[in-house]
Coordinates of C-alpha atoms in Angstrom, one line a residue:
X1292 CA 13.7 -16.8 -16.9
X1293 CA 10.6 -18.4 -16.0
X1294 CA 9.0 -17.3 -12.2
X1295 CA 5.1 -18.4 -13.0
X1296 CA 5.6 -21.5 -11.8
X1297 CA 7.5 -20.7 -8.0
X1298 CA 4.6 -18.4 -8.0
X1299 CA 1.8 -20.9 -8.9
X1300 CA 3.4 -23.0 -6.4
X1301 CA 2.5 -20.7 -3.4
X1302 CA -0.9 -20.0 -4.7
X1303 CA -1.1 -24.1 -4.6
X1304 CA 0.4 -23.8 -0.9
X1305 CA -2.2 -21.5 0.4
X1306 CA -5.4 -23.1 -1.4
X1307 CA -4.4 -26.1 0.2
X1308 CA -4.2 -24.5 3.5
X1309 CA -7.2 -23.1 3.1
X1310 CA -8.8 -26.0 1.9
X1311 CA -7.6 -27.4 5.5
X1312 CA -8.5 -25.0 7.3
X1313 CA -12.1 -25.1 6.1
X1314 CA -11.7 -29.2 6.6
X1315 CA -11.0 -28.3 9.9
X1316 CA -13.4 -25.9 10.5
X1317 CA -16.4 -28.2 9.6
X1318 CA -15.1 -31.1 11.8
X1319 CA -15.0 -27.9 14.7
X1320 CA -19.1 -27.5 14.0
X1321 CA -19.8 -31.2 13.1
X1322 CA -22.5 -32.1 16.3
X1323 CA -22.4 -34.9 17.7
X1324 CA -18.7 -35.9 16.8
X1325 CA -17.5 -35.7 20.3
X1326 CA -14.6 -33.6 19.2
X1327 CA -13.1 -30.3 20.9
X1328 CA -13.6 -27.1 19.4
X1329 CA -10.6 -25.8 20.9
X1330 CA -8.2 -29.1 19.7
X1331 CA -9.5 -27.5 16.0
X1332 CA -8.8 -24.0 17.1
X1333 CA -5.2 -24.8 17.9
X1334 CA -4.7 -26.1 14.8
X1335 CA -6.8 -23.3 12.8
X1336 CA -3.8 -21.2 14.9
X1337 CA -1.2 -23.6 13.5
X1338 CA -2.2 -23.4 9.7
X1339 CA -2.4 -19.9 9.5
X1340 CA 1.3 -19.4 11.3
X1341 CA 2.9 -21.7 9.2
X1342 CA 1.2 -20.2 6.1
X1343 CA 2.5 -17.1 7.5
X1344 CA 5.9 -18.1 7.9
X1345 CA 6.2 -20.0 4.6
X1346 CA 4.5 -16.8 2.8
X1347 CA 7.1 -14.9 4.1
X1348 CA 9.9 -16.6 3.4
X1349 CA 8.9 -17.2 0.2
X1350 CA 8.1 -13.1 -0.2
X1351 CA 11.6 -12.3 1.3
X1352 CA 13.6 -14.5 -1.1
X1353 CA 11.5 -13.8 -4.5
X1354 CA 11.9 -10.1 -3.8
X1355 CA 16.0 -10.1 -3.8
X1356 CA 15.1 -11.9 -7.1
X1357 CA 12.7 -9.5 -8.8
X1358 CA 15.0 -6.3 -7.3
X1359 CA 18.0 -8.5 -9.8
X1360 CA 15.7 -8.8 -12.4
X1361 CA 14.3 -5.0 -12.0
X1362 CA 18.3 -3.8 -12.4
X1363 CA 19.4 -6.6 -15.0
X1364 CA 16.3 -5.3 -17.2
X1365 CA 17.0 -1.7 -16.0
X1366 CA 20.5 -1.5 -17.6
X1367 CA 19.2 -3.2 -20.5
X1368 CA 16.2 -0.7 -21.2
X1369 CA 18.9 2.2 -20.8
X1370 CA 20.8 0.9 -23.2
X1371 CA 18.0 0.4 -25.9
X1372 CA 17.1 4.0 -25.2
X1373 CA 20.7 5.3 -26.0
X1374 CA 20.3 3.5 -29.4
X1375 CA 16.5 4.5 -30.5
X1376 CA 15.8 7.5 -32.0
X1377 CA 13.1 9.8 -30.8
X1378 CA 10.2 10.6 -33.4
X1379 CA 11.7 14.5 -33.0
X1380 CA 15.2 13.3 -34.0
X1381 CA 14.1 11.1 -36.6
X1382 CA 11.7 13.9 -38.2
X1383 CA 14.4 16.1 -38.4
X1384 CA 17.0 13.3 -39.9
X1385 CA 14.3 12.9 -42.4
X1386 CA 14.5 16.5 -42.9
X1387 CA 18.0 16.7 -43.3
X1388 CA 17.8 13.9 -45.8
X1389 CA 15.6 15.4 -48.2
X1390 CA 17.2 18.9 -47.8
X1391 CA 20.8 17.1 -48.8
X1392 CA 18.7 15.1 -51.8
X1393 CA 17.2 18.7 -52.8
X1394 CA 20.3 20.4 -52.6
X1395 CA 22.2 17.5 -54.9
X1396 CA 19.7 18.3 -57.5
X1397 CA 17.9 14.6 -56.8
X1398 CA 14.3 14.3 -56.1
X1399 CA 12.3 14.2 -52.7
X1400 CA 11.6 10.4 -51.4
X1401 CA 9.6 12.4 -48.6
X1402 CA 7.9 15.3 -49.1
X1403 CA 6.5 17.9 -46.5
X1404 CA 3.2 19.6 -46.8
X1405 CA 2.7 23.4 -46.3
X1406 CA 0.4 24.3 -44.0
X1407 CA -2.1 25.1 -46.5
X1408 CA -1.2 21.9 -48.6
X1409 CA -2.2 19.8 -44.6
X1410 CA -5.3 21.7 -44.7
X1411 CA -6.2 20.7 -48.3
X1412 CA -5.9 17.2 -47.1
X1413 CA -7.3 17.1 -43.9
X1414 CA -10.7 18.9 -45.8
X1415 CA -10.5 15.6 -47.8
X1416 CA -9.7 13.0 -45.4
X1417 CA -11.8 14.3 -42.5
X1418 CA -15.2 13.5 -44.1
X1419 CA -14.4 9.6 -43.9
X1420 CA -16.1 7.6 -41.0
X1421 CA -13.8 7.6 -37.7
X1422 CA -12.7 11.4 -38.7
X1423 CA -8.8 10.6 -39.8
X1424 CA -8.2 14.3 -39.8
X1425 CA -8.8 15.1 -36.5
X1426 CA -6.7 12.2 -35.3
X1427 CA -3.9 13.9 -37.0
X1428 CA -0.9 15.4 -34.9
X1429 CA -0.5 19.0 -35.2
X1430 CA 2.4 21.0 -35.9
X1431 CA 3.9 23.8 -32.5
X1432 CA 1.1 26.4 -32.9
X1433 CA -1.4 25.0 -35.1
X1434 CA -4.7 25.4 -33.9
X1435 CA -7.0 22.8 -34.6

């Protein structure tokens, strides 16, 4: 669904009013023109009320559309959630894997490092510009 362009359109409708009413606005100053400031003034008054009306209308209507569009996309996002795993539950499927692969006698695709193992690495990694290491997540109750 496509909305940029009923919104473009308003932004069209209200420079063009505003290009009037600064039209208008000149001819109200112009000397010498023989004109009434207060014929321009009741128009000024006109512009502005229709662009109030139209705005609002057009506000009123596009909002029933964006609240159907918020609860179509709503549902949808829901049910993407019920299908995607967290990184928690995929860790620990990982985990699960490996331990079933160790236990069938097979070797690791994935292997976890020991704490001391993560800290043998991070030594090495953490001297390289941008300091990988300490970008790092930590494991509950490491300190960094």
């Amino acid at each position: 669904m496509q909305k940029a362009h009923l919104y473009e359109a308003i932004l069209l409708v209200n420079r063009g009013i505003d290009d009037a009413v600064r039209g208008l606005e000149r001819l109200k100053r112009a000397k010498d023109s023989g004109l009434k400031p207060g014929y321009f003034d009741e128009k000024l008054t006109l512009f502005e009320m229709h662009r109030a009306l139209l705005n609002g209308y057009f506000c009123n209507n596009i909002q029933s559309s964006e609240n159907r569009d918020e609860a179509r996309f709503g549902r949808l996002h829901r049910e993407y959630e019920e299908t995607s795993l967290d990184e928690v539950q995929v860790y620990r499927d990982v985990q699960a894997i490996e331990e079933r692969r160790r236990l069938e006698g097979r070797s690791p695709k994935v292997r976890f490092l020991s704490n001391e193992e993560l800290r043998a690495w991070e030594g090495v990694y953490s001297k390289l510009p941008g300091d990988i290491g300490s970008e790092l997540p930590r494991r509950e109750g490491e300190q960094r």
